[in-house]
Each structure stands twice: as structure tokens, then as C-alpha cells.
PDB file of C-alpha atoms in Angstrom:
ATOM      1  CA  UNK A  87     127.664 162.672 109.629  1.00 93.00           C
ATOM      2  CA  UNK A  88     129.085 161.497 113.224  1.00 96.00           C
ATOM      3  CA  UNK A  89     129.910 158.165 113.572  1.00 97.00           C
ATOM      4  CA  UNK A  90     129.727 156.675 117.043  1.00 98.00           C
ATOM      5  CA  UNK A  91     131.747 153.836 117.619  1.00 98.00           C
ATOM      6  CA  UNK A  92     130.969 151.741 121.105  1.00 98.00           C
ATOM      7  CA  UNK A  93     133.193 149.490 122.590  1.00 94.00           C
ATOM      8  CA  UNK A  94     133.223 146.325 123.452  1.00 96.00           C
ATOM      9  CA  UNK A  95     130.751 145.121 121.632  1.00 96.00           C
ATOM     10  CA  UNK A  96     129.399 142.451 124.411  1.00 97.00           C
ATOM     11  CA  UNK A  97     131.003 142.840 128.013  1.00 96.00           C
ATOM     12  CA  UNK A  98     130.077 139.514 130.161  1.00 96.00           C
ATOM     13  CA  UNK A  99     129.997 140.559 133.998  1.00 95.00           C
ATOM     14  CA  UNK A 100     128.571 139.374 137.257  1.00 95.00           C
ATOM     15  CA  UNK A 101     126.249 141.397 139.145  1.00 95.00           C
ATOM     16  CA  UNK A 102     128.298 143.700 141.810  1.00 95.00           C
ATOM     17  CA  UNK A 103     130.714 144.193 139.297  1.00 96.00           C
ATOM     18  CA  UNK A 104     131.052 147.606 137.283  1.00 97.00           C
ATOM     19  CA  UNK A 105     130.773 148.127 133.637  1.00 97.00           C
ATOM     20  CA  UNK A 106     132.692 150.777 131.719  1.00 98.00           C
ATOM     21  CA  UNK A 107     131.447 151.587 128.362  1.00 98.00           C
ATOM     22  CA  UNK A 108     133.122 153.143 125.709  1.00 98.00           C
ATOM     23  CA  UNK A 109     131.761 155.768 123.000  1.00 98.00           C
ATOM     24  CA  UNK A 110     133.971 157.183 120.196  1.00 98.00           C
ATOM     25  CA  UNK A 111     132.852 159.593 117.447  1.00 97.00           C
ATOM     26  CA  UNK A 112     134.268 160.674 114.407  1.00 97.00           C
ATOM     27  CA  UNK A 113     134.467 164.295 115.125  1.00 96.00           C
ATOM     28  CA  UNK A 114     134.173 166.632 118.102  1.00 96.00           C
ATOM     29  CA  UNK A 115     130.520 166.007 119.373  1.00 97.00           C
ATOM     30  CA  UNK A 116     129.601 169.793 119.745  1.00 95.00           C
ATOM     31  CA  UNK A 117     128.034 171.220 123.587  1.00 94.00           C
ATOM     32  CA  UNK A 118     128.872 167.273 124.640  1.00 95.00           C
ATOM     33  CA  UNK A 119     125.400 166.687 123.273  1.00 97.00           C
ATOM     34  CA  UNK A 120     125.657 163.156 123.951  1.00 97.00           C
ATOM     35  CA  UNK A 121     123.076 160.716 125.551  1.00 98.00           C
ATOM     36  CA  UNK A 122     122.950 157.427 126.736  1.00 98.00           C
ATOM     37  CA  UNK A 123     120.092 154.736 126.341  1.00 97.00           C
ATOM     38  CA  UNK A 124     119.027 151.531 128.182  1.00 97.00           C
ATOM     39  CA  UNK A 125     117.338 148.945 126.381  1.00 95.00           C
ATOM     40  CA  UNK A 126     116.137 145.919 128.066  1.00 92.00           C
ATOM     41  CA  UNK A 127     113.092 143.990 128.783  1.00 88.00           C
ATOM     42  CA  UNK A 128     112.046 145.522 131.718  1.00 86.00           C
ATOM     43  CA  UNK A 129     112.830 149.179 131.060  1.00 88.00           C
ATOM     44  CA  UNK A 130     111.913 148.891 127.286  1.00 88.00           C
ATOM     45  CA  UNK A 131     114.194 152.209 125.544  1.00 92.00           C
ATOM     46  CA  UNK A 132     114.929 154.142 128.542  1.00 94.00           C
ATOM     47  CA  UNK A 133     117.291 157.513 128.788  1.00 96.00           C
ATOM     48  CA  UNK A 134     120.111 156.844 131.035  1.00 97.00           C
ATOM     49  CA  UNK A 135     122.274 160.122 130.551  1.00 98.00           C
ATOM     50  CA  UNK A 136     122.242 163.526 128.783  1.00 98.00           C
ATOM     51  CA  UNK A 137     124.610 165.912 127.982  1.00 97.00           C
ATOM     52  CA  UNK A 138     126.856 163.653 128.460  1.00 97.00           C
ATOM     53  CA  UNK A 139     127.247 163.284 132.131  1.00 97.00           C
ATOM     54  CA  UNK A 140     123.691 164.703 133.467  1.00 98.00           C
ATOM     55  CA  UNK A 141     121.695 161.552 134.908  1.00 98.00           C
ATOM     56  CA  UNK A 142     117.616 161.775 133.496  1.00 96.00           C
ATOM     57  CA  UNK A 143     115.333 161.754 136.100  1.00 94.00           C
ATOM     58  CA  UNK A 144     114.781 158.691 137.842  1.00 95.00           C
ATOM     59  CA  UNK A 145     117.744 157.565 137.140  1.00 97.00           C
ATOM     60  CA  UNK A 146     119.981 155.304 139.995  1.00 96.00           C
ATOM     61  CA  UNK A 147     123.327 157.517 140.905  1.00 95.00           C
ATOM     62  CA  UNK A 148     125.404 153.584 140.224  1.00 97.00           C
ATOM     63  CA  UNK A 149     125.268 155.536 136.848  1.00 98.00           C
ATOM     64  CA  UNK A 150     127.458 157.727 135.497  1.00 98.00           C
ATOM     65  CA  UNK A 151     128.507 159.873 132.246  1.00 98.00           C
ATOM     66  CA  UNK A 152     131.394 161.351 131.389  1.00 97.00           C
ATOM     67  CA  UNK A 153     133.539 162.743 128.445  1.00 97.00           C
ATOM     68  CA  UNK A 154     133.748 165.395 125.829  1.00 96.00           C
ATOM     69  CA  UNK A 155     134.923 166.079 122.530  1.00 95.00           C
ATOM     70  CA  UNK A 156     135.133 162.606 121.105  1.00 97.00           C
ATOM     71  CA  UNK A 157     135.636 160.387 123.446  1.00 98.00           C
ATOM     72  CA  UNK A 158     132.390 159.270 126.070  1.00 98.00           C
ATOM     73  CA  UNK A 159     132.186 156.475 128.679  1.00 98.00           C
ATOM     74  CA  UNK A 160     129.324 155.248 130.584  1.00 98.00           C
ATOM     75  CA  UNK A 161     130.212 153.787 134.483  1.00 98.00           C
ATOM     76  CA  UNK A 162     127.692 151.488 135.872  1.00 97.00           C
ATOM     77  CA  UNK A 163     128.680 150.795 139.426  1.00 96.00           C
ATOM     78  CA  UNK A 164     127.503 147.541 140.863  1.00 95.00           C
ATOM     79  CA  UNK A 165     125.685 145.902 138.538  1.00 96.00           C
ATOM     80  CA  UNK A 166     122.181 144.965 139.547  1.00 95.00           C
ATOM     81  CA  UNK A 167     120.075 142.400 137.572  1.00 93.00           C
ATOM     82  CA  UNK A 168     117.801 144.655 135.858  1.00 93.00           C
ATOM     83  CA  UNK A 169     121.232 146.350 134.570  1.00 95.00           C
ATOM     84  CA  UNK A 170     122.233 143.513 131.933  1.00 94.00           C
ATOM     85  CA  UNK A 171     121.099 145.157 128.822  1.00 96.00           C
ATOM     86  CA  UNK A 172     121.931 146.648 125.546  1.00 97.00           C
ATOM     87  CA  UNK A 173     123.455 150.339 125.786  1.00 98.00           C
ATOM     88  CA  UNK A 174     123.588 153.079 123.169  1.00 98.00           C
ATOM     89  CA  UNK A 175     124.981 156.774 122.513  1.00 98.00           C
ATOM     90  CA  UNK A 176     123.645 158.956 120.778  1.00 98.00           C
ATOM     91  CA  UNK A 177     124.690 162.517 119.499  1.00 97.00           C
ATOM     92  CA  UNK A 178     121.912 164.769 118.983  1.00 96.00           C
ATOM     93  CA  UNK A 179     124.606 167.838 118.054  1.00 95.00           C
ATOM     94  CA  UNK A 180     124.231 167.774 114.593  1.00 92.00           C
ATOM     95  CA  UNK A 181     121.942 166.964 112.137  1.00 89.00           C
ATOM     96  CA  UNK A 182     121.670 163.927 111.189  1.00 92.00           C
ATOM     97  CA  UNK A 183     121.847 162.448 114.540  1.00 95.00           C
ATOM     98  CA  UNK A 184     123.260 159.381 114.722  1.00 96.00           C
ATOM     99  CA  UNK A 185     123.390 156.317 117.161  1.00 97.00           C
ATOM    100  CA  UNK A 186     126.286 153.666 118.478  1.00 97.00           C
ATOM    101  CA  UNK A 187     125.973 150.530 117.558  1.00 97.00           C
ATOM    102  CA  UNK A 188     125.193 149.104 121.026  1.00 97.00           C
ATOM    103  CA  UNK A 189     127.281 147.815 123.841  1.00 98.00           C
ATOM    104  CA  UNK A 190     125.689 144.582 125.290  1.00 97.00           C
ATOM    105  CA  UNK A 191     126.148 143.888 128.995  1.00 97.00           C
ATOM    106  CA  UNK A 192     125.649 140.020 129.911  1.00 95.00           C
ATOM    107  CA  UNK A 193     126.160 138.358 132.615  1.00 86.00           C
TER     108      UNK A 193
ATOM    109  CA  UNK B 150     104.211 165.649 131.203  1.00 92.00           C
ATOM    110  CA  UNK B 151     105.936 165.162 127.367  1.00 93.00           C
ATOM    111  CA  UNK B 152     103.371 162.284 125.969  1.00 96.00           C
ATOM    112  CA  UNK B 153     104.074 160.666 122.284  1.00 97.00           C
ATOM    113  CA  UNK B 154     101.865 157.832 121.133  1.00 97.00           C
ATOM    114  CA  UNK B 155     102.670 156.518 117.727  1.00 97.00           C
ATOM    115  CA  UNK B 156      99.882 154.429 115.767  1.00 97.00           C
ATOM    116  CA  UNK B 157      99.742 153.345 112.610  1.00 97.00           C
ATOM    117  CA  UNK B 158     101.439 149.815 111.908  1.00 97.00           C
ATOM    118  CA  UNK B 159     100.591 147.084 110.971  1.00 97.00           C
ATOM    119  CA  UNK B 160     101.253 143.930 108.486  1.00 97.00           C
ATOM    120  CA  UNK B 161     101.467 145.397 104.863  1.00 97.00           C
ATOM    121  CA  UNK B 162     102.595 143.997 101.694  1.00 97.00           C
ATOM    122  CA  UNK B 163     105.898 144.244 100.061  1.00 97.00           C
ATOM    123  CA  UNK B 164     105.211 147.191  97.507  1.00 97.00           C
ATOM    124  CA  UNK B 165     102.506 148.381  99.532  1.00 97.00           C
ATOM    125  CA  UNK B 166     102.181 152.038 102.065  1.00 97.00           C
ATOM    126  CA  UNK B 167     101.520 152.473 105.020  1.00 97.00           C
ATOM    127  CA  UNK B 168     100.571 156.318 107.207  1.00 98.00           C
ATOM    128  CA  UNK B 169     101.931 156.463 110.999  1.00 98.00           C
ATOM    129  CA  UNK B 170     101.103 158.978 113.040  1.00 98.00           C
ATOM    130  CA  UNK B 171     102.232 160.228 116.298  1.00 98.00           C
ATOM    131  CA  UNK B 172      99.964 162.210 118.823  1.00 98.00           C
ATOM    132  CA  UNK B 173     102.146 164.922 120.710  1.00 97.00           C
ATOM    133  CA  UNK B 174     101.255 166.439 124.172  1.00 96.00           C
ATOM    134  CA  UNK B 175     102.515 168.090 127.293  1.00 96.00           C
ATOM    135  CA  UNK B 176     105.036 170.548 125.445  1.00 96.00           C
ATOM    136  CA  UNK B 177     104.380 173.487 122.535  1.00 96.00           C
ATOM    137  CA  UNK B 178     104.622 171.262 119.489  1.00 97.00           C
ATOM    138  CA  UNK B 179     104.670 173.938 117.064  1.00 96.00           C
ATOM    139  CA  UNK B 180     108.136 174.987 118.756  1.00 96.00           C
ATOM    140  CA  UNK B 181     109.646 171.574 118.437  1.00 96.00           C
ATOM    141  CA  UNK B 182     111.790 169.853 115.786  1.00 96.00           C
ATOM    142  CA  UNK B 183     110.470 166.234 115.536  1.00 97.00           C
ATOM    143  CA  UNK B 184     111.833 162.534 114.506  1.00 97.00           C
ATOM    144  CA  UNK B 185     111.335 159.113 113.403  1.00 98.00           C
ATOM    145  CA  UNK B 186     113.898 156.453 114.815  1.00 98.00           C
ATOM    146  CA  UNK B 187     113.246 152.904 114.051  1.00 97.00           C
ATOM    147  CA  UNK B 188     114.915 149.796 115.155  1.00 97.00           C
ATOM    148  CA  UNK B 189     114.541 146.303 113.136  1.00 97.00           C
ATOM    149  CA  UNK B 190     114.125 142.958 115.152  1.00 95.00           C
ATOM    150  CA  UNK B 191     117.386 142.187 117.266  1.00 92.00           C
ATOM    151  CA  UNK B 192     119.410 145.142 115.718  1.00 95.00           C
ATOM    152  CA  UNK B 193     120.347 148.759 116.826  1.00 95.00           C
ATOM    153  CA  UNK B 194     118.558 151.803 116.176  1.00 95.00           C
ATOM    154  CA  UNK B 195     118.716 153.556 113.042  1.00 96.00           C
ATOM    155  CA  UNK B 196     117.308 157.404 112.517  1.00 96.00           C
ATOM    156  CA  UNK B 197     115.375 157.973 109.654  1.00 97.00           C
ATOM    157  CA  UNK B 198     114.142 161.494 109.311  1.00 97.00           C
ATOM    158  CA  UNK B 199     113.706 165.229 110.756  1.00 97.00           C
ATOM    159  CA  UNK B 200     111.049 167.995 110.366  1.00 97.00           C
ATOM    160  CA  UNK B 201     111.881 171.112 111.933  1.00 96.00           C
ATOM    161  CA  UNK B 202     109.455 172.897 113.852  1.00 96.00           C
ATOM    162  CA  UNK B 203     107.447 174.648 110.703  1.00 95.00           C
ATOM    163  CA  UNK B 204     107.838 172.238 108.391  1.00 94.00           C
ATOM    164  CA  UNK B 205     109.821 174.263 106.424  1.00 95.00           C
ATOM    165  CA  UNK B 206     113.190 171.243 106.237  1.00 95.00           C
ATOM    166  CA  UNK B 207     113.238 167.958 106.252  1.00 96.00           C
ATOM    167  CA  UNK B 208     116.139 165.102 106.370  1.00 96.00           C
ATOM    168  CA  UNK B 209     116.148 161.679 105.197  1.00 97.00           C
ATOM    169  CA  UNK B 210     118.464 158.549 105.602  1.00 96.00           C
ATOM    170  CA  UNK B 211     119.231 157.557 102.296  1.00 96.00           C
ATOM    171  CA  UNK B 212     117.682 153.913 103.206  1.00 96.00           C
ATOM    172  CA  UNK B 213     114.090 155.540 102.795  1.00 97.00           C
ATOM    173  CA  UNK B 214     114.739 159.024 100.597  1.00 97.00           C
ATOM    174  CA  UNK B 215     112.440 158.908  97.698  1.00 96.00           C
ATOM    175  CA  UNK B 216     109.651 156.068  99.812  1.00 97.00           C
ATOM    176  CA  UNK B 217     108.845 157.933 102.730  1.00 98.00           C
ATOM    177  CA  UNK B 218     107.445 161.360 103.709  1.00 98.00           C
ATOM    178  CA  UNK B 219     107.523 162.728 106.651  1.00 98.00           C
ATOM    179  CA  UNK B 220     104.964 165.646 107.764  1.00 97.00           C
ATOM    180  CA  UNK B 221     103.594 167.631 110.481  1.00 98.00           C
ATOM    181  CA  UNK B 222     100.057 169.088 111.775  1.00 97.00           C
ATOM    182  CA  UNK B 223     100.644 171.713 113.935  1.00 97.00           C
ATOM    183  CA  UNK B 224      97.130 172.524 114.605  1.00 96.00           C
ATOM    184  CA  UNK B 225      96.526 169.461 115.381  1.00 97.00           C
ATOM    185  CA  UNK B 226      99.839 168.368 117.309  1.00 97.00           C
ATOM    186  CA  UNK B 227     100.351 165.358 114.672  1.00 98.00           C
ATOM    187  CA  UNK B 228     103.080 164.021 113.307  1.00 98.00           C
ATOM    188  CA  UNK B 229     103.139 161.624 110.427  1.00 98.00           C
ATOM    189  CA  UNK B 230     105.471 159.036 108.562  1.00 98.00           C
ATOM    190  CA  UNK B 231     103.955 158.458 105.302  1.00 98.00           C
ATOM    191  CA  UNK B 232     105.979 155.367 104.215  1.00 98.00           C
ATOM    192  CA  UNK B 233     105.507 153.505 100.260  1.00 97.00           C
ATOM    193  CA  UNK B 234     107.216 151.302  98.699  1.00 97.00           C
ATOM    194  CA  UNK B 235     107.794 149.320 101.527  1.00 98.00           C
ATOM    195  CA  UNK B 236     110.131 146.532 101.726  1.00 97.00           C
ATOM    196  CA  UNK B 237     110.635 143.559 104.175  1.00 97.00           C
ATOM    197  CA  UNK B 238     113.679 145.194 105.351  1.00 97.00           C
ATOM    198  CA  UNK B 239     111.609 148.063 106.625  1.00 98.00           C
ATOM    199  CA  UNK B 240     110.463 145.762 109.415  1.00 98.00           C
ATOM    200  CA  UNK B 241     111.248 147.501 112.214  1.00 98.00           C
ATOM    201  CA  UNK B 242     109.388 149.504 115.602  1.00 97.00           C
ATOM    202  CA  UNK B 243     109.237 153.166 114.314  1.00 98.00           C
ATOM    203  CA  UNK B 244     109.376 155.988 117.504  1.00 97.00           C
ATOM    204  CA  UNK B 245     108.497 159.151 117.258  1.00 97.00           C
ATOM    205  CA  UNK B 246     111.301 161.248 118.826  1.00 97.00           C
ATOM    206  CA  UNK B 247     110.875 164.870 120.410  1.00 96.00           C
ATOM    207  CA  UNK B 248     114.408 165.543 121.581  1.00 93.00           C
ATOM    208  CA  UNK B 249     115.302 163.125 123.993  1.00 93.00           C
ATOM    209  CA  UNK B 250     111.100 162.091 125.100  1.00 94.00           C
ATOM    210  CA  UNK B 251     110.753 158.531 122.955  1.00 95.00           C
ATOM    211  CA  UNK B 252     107.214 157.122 122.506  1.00 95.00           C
ATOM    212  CA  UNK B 253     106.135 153.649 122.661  1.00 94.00           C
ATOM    213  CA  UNK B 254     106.989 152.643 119.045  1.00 95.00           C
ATOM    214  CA  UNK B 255     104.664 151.218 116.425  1.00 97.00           C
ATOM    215  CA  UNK B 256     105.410 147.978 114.849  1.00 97.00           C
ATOM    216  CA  UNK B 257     105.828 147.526 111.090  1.00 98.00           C
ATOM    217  CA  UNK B 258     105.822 144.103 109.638  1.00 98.00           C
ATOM    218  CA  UNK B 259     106.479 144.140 105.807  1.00 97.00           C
ATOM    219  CA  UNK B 260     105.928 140.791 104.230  1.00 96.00           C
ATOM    220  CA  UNK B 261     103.676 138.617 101.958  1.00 94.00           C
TER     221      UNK B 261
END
């Protein structure tokens, strides 16, 4: 199965500031069929990104996917308050699919 | 609109079963491949299981091959989680997954 490895684990920032999140897997995540998740309080589990780069509806342009193959990164541009929350990725290429571990964003 | 409304938690036993369901609408279930995904208090999300769109294969995490069973309705636009042998460590909120479309979750509480 793919692992996904995220990185850091906890990243403690002030609102304003941006975040850069890291996603590694352990092999070549096929059609970049990787997706990003919000999971906080006030959004409850909320899809951020698809295919890798392609924002879900809704979604504020401060963020941003990008990557392919095995590495990923998620950009969130000036933090707002509702943004401090846990992050995952997620590869939906191939079976099972499999999730990061979570990247926590604090303040 | 893609709708997904699990049910079927609830406080059970160690040793004991328990049925979830999930109600699907607003897309051709019969076409779809379907999941369960839970996630146990203050840890990440784990994926548990696959049915493909007839039924016909299914996949499950070693953590709950052999306990649970996962099935489909397609006449019906139901999916179910038919989980026994549960254990507290199965505490979690179980979601029913349609690709990326996530329902509400259903809590499980396993404990005596």
C-alpha cells in the first residue's frame, strides 16, 4: 500500500503568516490522485484540494495544491483564524487508499 | 446534491455487534464504489474497507478482517458496516465515503 508521510508534524504560526505543508508517499501516486482535508471545529472534515492542485468548491484561493509523483505540498497563504487546524492527504489512486498522518497548524 | 447520512452507532459492549448503515442520494449509487473511514478520539483517520459498485470485491484493513462485513443495497441505495466482535479500540466516528463526498460520521463507543 502507499504510505503518506506529512511533515511537520505540528507547525506553530501566527495568523497572516503562510503555512507550507508537506506530503510524501512511498511510491508514485498515480493521475496525482491526491487530496487534501481540513479538520477543525468549525469546518468539521472538509475537502480542501483534489487532484492534487484543483481547489473543491467553496474553497478560499489563500489555498493551494501542488505536486506530483511523490512529493505534495499544501500553501495556505495568510493564515486566517478559522485556518488553525489539523490537515491530511490522502491518495485515492490505488486501492487501499490510504491517509497522512496529519499536519497540525497552531498558532 | 451528493447526500450520505450514516446511522447506526451507538454504546455496545466489548464482544458485542453492531449494523451501520449509510443512506446514499444525489448520484447513481449502483455506479459507485463505496467506503468506510473511521477516525478514533484525537487520532488520524484510518480506512477500513471498499465495496465496488456490484458488490462483487471487497477490501479490508487487517485491524477489522474477519469482525466486520461490509455490504451494499443497491435497490435500496444502502450501504452497511456490519461490525462483531467489537473491541474498545474500535471507538471511533465511522464515515461513509463515496469518492471524495464524506458524510456526517456515526459514533461508536465500545466499552462496558
Amino acid at each position: 500500500e502507499v504510505v503518506l508521510t506529512q511533515s511537520p508534524g505540528t507547525l506553530s504560526l501566527s495568523p497572516g503568516e503562510r503555512a507550507t505543508l508537506s506530503c510524501r508517499a512511498s511510491q508514485t501516486v498515480r493521475s496525482n490522485y491526491l487530496a487534501w482535508y481540513q479538520q477543525s471545529p468549525v469546518y468539521g472534515l472538509r475537502l480542501l484540494i483534489y487532484g492534487a492542485s484543483s481547489r473543491a468548491i467553496g474553497i478560499p484561493d489563500r489555498f493551494s495544491g501542488s505536486g506530483s509523483g511523490t512529493d505534495f505540498t499544501l500553501i495556505i497563504n495568510r493564515l486566517e483564524p478559522e485556518d488553525f487546524a489539523v490537515y491530511y492527504c490522502h491518495q485515492y489512486s490505488s486501492s487501499p487508499r490510504t491517509f497522512g498522518q496529519g499536519t497540525r497548524v497552531e498558532i | 446534491e451528493v447526500k450520505l447520512v450514516e446511522s447506526g452507532g451507538g454504546l455496545v459492549q466489548p464482544g458485542g455487534s453492531l449494523r451501520l448503515s449509510c443512506s446514499a442520494s444525489g448520484f447513481t449509487f449502483s455506479n459507485s464504489a463505496m467506503h468506510w473511514v473511521r477516525q478514533a478520539p484525537g487520532k488520524g483517520l484510518e480506512y477500513l474497507s471498499l465495496i465496488t459498485s456490484d458488490g462483487g470485491t471487497t477490501y479490508y484493513a487487517d485491524s477489522v478482517k474477519g469482525r466486520f462485513t461490509i455490504s451494499r443495497d443497491n435497490s435500496e441505495n444502502m450501504l452497511y458496516f456490519q461490525m462483531s466482535s467489537l473491541r474498545p479500540e474500535d471507538t471511533a466516528v465511522y464515515y461513509c465515503v463515496r469518492d471524495l463526498t464524506w458524510g456526517q460520521g456515526t459514533l461508536v463507543t465500545v466499552s462496558s
